CSV table of C-alpha atoms in Angstrom, one decimal:
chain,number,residue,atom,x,y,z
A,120,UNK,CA,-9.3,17.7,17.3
A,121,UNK,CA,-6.8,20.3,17.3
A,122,UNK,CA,-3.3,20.4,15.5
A,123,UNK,CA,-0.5,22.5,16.4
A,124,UNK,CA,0.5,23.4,12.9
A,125,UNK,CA,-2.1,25.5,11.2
A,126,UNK,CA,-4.1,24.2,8.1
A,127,UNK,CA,-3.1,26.4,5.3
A,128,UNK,CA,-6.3,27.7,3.1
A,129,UNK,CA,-4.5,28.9,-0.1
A,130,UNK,CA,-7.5,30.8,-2.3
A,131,UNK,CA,-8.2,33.8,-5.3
A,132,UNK,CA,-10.0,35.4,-2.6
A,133,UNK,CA,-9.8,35.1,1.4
A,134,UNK,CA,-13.1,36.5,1.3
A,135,UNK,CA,-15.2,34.4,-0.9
A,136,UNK,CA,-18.1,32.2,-0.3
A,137,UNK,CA,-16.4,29.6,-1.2
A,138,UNK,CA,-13.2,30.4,1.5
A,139,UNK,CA,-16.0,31.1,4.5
A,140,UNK,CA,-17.3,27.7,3.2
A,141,UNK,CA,-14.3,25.6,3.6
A,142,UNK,CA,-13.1,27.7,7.0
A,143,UNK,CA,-16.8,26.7,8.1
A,144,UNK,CA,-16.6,23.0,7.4
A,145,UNK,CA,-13.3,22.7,9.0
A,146,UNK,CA,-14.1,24.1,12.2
A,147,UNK,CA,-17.3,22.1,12.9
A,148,UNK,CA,-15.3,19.0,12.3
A,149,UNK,CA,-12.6,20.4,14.5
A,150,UNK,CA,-10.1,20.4,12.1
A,151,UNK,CA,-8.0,23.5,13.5
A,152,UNK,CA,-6.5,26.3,13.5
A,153,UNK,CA,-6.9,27.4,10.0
A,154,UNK,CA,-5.8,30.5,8.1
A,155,UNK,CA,-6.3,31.5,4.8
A,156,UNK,CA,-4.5,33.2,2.7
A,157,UNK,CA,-3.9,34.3,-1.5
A,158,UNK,CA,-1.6,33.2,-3.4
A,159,UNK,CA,0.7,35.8,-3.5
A,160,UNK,CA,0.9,35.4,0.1
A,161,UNK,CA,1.6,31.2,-0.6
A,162,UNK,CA,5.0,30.4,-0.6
A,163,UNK,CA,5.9,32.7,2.4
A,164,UNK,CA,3.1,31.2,4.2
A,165,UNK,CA,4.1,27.5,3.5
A,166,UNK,CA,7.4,28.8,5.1
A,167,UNK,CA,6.2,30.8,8.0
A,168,UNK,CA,3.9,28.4,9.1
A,169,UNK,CA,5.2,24.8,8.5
A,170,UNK,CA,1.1,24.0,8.0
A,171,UNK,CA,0.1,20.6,8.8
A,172,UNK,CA,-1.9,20.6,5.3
A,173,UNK,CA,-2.5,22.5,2.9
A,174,UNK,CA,-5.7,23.3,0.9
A,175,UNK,CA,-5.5,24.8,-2.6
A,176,UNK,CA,-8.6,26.4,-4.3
A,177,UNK,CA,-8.7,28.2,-7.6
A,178,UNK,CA,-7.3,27.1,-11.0
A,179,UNK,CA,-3.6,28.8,-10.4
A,180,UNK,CA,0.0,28.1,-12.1
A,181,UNK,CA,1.4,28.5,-8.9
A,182,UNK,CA,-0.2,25.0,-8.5
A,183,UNK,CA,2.8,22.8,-9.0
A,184,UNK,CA,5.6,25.1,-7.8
A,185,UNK,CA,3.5,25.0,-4.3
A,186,UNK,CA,3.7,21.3,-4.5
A,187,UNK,CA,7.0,20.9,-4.9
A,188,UNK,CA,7.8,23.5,-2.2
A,189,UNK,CA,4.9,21.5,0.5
A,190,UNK,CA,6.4,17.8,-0.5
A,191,UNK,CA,10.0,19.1,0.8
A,192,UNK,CA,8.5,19.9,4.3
A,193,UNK,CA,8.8,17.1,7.0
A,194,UNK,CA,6.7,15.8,8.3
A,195,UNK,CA,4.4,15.0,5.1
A,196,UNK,CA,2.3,17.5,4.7
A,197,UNK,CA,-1.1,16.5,2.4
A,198,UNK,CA,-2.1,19.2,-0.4
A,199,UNK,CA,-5.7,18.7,-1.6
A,200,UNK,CA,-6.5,20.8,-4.3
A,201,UNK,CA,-10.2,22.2,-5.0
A,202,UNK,CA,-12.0,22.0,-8.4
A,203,UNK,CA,-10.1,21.1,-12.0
A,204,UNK,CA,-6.4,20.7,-11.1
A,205,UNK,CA,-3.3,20.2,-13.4
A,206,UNK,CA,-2.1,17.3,-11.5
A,207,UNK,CA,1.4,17.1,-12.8
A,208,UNK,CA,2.5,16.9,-9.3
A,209,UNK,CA,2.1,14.0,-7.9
A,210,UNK,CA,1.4,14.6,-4.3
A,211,UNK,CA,-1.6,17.0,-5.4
A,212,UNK,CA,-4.6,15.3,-4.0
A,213,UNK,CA,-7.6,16.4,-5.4
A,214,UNK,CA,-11.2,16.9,-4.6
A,215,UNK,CA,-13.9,18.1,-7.1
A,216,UNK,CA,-16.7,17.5,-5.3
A,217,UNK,CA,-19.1,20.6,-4.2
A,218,UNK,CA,-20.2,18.9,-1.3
A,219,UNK,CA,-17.8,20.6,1.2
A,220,UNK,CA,-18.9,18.1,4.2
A,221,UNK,CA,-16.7,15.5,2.3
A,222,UNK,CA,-13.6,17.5,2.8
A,223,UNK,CA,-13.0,17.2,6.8
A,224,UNK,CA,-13.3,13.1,6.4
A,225,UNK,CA,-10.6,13.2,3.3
A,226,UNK,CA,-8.0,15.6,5.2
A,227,UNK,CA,-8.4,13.7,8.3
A,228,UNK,CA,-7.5,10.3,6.7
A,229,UNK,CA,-4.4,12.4,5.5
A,230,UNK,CA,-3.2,13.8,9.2
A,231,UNK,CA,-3.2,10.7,10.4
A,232,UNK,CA,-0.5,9.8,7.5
A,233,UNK,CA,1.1,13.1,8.5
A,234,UNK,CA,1.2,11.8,12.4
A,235,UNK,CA,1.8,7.9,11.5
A,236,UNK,CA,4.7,9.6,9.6
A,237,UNK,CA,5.9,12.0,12.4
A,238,UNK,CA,6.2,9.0,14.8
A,239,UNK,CA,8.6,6.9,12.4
A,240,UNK,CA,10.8,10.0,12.0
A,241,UNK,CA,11.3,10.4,15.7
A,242,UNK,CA,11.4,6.5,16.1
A,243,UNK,CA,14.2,6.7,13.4
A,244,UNK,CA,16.4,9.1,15.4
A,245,UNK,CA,15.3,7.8,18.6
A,246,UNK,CA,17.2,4.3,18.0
A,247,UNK,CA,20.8,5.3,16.9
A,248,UNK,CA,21.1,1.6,15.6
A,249,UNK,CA,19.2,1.5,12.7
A,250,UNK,CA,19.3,3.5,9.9
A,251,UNK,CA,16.8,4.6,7.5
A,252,UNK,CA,16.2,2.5,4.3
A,253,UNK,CA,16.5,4.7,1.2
A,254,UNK,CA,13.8,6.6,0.0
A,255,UNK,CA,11.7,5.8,-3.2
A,256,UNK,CA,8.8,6.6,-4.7
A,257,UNK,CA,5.9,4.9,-2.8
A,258,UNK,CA,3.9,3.9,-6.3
A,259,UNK,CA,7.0,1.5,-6.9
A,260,UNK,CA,5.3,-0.7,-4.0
A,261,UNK,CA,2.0,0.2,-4.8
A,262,UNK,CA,-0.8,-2.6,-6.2
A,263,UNK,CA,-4.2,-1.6,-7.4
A,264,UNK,CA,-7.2,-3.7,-7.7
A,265,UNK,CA,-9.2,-3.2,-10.9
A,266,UNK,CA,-12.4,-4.6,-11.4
A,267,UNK,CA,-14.2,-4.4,-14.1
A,268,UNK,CA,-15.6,-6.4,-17.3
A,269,UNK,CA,-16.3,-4.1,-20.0
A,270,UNK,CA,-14.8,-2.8,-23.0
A,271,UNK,CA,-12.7,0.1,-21.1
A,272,UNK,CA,-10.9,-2.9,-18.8
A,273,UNK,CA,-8.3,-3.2,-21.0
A,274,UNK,CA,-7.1,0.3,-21.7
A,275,UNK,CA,-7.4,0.9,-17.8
A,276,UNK,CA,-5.7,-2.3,-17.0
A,277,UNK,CA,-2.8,-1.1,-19.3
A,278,UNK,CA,-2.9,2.8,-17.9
A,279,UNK,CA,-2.7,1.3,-15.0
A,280,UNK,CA,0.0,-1.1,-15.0
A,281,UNK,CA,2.4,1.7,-16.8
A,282,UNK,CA,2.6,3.2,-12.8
A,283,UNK,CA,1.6,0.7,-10.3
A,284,UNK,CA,1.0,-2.7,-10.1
A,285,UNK,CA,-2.5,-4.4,-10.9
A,286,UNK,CA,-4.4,-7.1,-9.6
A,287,UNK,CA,-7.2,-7.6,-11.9
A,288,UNK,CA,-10.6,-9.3,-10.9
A,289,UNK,CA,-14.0,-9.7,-13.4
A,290,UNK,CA,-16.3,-9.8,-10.6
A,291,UNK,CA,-16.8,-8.4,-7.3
A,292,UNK,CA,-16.9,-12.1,-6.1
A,293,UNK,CA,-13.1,-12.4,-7.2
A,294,UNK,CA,-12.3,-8.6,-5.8
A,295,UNK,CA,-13.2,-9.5,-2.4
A,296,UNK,CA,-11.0,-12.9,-2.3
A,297,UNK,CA,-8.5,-10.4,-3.3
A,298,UNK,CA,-9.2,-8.1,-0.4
A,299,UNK,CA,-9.0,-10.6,2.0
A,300,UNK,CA,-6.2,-12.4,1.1
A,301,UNK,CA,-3.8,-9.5,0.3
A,302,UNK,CA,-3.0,-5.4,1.1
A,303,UNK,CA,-3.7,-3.3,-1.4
A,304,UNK,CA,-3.2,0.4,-1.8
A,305,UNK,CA,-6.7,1.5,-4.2
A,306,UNK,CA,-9.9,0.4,-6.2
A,307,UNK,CA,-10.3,0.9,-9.6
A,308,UNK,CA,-14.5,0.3,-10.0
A,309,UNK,CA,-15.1,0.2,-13.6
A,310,UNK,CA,-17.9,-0.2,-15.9
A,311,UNK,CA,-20.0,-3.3,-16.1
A,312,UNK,CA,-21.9,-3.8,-13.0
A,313,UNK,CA,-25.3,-2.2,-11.5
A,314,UNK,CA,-26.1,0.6,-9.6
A,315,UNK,CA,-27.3,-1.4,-6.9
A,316,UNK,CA,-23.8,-3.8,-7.3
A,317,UNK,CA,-22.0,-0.9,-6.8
A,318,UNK,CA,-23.6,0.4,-4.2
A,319,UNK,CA,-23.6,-2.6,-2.0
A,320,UNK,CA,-20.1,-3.2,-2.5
A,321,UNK,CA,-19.0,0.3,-1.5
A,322,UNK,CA,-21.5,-0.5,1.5
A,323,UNK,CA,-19.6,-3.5,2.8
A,324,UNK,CA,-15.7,-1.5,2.4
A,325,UNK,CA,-17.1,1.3,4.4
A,326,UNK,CA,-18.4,-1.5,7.1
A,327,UNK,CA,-15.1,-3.1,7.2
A,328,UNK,CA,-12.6,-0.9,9.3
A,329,UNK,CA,-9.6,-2.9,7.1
A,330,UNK,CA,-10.8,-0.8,3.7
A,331,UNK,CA,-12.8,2.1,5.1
A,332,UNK,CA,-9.7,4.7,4.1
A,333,UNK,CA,-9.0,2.9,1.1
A,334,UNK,CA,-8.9,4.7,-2.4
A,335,UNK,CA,-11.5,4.3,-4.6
A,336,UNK,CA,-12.5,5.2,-7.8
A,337,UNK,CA,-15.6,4.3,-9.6
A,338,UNK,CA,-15.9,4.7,-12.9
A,339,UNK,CA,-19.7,5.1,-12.9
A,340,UNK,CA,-21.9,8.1,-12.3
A,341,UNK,CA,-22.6,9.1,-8.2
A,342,UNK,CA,-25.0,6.7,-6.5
A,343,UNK,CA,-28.0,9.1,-5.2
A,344,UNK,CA,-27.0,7.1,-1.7
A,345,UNK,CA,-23.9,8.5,-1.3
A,346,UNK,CA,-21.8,5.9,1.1
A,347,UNK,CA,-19.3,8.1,3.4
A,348,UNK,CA,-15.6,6.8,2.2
A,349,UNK,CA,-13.4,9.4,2.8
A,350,UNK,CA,-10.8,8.9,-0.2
A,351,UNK,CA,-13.9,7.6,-2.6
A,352,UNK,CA,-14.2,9.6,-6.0
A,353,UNK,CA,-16.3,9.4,-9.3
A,354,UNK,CA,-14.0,9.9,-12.4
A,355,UNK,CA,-15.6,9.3,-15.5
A,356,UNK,CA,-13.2,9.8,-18.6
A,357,UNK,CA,-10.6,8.4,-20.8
A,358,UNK,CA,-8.5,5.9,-19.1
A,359,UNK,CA,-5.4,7.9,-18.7
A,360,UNK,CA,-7.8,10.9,-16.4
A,361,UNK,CA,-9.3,8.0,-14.3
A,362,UNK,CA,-5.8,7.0,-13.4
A,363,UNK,CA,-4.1,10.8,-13.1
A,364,UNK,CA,-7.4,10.9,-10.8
A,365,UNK,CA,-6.5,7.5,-8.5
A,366,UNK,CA,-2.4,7.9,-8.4
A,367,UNK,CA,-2.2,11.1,-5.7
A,368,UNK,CA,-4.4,8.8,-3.1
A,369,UNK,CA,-3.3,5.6,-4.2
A,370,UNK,CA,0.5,7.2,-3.7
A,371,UNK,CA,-0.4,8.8,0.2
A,372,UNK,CA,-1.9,5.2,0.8
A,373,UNK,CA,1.3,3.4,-0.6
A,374,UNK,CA,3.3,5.9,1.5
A,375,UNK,CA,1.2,4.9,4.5
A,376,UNK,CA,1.7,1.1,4.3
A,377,UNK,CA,5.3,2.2,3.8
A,378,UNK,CA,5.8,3.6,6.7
A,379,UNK,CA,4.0,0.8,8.9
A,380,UNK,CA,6.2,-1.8,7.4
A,381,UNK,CA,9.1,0.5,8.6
A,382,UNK,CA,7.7,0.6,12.3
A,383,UNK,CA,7.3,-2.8,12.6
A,384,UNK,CA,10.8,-3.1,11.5
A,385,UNK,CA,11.9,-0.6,14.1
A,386,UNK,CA,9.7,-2.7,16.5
A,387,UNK,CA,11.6,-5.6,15.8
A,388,UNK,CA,15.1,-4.4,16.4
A,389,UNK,CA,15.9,-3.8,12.5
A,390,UNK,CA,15.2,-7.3,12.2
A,391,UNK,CA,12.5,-6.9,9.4
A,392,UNK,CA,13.1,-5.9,5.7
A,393,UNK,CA,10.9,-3.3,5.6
A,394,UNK,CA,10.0,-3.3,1.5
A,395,UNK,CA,9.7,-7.3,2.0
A,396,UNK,CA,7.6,-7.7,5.4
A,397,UNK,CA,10.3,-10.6,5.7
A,398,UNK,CA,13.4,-11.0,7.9
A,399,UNK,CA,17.0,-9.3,7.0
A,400,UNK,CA,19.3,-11.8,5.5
A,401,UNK,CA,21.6,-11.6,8.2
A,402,UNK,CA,18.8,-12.0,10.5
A,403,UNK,CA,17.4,-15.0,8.8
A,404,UNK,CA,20.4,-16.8,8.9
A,405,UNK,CA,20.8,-16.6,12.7
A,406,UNK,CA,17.1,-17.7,13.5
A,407,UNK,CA,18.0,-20.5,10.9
A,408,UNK,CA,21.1,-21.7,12.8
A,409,UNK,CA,19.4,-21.5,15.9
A,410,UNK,CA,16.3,-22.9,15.0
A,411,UNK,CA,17.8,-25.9,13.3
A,412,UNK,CA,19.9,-26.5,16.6
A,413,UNK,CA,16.7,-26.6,19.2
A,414,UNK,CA,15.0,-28.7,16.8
A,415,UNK,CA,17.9,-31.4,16.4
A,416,UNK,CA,17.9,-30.9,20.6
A,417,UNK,CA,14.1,-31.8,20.8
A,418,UNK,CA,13.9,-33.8,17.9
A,419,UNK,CA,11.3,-31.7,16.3
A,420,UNK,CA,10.6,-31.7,12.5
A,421,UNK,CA,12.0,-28.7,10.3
A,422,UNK,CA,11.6,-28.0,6.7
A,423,UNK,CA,12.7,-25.0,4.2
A,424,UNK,CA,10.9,-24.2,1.4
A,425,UNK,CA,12.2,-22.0,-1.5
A,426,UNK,CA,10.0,-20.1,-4.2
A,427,UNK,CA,11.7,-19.3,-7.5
A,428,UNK,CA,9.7,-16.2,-9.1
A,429,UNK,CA,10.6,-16.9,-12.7
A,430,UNK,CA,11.4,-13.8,-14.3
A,431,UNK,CA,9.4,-11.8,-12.1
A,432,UNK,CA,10.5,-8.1,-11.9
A,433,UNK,CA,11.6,-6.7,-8.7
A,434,UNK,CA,8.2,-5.0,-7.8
A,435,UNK,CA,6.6,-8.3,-8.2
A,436,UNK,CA,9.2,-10.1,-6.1
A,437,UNK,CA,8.3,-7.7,-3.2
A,438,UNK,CA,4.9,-8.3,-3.5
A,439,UNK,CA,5.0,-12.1,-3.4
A,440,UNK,CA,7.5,-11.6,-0.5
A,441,UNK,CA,4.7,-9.3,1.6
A,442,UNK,CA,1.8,-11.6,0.6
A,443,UNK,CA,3.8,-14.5,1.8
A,444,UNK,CA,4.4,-12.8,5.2
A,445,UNK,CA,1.3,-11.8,5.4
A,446,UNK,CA,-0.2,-15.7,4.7
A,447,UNK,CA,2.9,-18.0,6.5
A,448,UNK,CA,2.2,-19.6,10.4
A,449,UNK,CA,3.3,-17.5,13.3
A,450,UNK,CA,5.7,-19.9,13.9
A,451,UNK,CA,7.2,-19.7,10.5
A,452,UNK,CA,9.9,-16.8,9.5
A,453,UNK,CA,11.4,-16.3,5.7
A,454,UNK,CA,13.6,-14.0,4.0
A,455,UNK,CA,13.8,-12.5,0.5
A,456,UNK,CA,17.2,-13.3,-1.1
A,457,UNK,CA,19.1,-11.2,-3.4
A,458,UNK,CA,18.4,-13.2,-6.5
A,459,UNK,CA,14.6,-12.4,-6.1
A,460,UNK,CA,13.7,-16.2,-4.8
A,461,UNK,CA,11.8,-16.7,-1.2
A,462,UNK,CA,12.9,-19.1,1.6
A,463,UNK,CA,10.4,-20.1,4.5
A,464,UNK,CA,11.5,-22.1,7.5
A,465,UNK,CA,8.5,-24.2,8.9
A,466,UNK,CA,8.3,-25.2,12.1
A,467,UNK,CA,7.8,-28.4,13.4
A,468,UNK,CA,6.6,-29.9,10.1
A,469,UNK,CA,8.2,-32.8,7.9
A,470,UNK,CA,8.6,-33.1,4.5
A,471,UNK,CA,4.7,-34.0,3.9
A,472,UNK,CA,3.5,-31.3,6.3
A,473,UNK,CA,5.8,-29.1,4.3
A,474,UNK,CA,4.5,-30.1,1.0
A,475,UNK,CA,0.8,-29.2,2.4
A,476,UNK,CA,1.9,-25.8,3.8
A,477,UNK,CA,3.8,-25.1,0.5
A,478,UNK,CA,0.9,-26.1,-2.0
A,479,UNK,CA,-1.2,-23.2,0.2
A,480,UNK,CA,1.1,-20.8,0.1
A,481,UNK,CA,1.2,-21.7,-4.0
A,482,UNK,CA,-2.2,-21.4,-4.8
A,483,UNK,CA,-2.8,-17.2,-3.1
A,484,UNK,CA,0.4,-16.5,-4.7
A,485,UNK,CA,-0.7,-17.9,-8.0
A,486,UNK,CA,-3.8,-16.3,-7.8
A,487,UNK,CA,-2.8,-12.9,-6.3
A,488,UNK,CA,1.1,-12.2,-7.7
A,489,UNK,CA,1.1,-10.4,-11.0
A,490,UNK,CA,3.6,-9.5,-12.9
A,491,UNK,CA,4.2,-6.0,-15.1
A,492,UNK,CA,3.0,-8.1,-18.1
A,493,UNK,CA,-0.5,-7.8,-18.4
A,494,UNK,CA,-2.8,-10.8,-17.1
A,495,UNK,CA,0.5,-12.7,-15.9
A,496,UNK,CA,0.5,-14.1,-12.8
A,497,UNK,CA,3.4,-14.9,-11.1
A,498,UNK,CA,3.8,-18.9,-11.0
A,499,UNK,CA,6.9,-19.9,-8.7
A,500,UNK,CA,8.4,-22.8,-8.8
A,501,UNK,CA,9.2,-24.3,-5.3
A,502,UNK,CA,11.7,-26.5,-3.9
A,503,UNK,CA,11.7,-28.5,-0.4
A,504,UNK,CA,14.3,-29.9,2.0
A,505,UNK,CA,13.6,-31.5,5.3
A,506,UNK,CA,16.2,-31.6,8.7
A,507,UNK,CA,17.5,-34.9,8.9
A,508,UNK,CA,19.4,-36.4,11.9
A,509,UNK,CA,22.7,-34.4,12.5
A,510,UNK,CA,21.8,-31.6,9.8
A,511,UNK,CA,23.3,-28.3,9.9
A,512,UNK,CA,21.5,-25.2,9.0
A,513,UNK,CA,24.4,-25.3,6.0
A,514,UNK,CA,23.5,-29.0,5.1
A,515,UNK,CA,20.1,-28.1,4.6
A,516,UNK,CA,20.4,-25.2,2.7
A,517,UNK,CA,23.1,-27.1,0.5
A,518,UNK,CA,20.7,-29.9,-0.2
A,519,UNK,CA,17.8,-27.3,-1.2
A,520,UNK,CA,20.6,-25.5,-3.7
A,521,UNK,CA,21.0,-29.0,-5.0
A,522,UNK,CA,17.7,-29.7,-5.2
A,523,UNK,CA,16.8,-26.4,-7.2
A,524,UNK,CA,20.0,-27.1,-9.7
A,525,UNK,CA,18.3,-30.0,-10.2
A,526,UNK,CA,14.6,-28.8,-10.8
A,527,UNK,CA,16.0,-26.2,-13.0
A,528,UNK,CA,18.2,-28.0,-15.3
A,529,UNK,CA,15.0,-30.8,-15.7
């Protein structure tokens, strides 16, 4: 595969083994053009040739100032650094391993965040009618899962939860219910399971497509059957290394699922809150109306269902509000309100068929919702109205208001 903007090889010496080794690695996966450089020659290269990545080798101050120059460049531009890095940066990616065939695979899963990212910025100017939501850091969206059961699970799940959030699970039985029934943006593997566990549980992420570019980090030594996951490392360490480690990939990955939930906004005419996976406010409000109209036309059931996050924090409240787009009917359409609390229309259904839908949606969020406190789930409280003959979208959302005053002063 060839890319119009060069890879950038940053190195102490353009002439080293250890250059000719990388420039070698690259072009039998195809990964090109590539020119190296020194890093005297850095900076004015980063500006000259606008690379598509950049690889850094060599323990070098100029580290972090090339960081900061690279994340200014649009479109993203991935920087994996070689060997013991300062990672004060945060988009420094790194990669300690000696095994240089494991480089292409990581800095391909990269470009195709670079390209993912390249298509939403010329989809942004493209469509004149929506404008772009404001930028943050990706690792405010950003959930973790970290399993584990031994005596280090409690100083990681703490590091942890100080950046991103954390989902945690004590077995790899309760990690996959997680994977399936949620995104997330990186595994924490910690101590307390087999080789052969291990092993077979990286196995069956690199067989599923869904996780295959997932981060990873296991806390355990290398398995002598190495499994070929592009973004897995082995950090062993004190908590606070094993999470420097995870955060540069967990942050690209955050970045990525960022940007898809901003495409499928685009796709859907600005329609979609792009942080929430839900519709606009606005947006919810017409559908509302108009849904509530062709039902009282047809004579079709209708019900609204509101979740109260209690005291959930707003990084929680986005979560719930993706897992619950993620989980609703296809028929079904919701919207995250300012105050932080959920509302989800369902179609054709009555107050019982409601109740059943509700008590689902209930029981993932209960189980997969955290909030920044540690080991506490999110536990909504829920309210329910159903259409009734001659209802208006206002009636109903009137008689849920009531409903919830009601609930909440009981």
């Amino acid at each position: 595969m060839s890319y119009h903007a060069p890879i950038l090889i940053i190195t102490d010496d353009i002439s080293s083994e250890e250059s000719s080794r990388i420039l070698s690695a690259l072009t039998e996966a195809r990964l090109l053009p590539a020119e190296a450089v020194g890093w005297r020659d850095a900076s004015d290269a980063a500006i000259r040739l606008q690379p598509s990545a950049v690889i850094a080798t060599g323990s070098n101050d100029a580290l972090d100032a090339l960081a900061q120059q690279v994340a200014a460049i649009e479109p993203y531009v991935p920087l994996v650094a070689l060997g013991p890095h300062r990672a004060n940066a945060g988009n420094i990616i790194g990669f300690a391993s000696d095994d240089f065939d494991r480089l292409p695979p990581r800095l391909r899963a990269a470009l195709r965040v670079r390209t993912l990212h390249a298509t939403t910025l010329r989809r942004l100017s493209d469509d004149g009618g929506i404008e772009q939501p404001p930028q943050h850091d990706p690792l405010q969206d950003a959930t973790v899962l970290l399993i584990g059961r031994g005596a280090a699970y409690p100083a990681l799940s703490v590091a942890l939860g100080e950046r991103v959030g954390v989902v945690g699970a004590l077995s790899i039985e309760a990690a996959a219910k997680h994977l399936n029934a949620r995104e997330l943006d990186g595994i924490v593997l910690a101590e307390g399971f087999s080789q052969r566990v291990v092993d077979a549980f990286l196995t069956v992420l690199f067989e599923d497509t869904r996780f295959r570019n997932l981060p990873i980090v296991v806390t355990a030594p290398p398995s002598e059957r190495p499994v070929d996951l592009p973004n897995l490392d082995f950090v062993q360490g004190e908590p606070a290394q094993i999470v420097a480690a995870a955060l540069p990939l967990v942050r690209q990955h955050a970045f990525e699922a960022q940007l898809g939930r901003l495409l499928r906004a685009l796709d859907a005419g600005g329609l979609i809150d792009p942080r929430s996976g839900l519709l606009t406010l606005s947006a919810f409000e017409r559908d509302f109306a108009t849904a509530v109209y062709h039902a009282q036309v047809r004579g079709d059931g209708l019900s609204v269902a509101k979740f109260v996050l209690n005291r959930a924090e707003p990084r929680a409240q986005f979560d719930t509000a993706r897992i619950v787009s993620r989980l609703m009917r296809k028929m079904d359409f919701g919207t995250l309100l300012p105050d932080g609390s959920i509302l989800v229309v369902f179609a054709e259904a009555d107050l019982r068929g409601a109740q059943t839908i509700a008590r689902r949606l209930m029981a993932v969020i209960r189980q997969t919702s955290h909030s920044a406190r540690r080991e506490s789930r999110i536990d909504p409280d829920v309210s329910l109205a159903t259409m009734m003959s001659g209802d208006s979208a206002r009636a109903i959302l009137s008689r849920l208001a009531k409903l919830d005053t009601r609930r909440a002063a009981s």
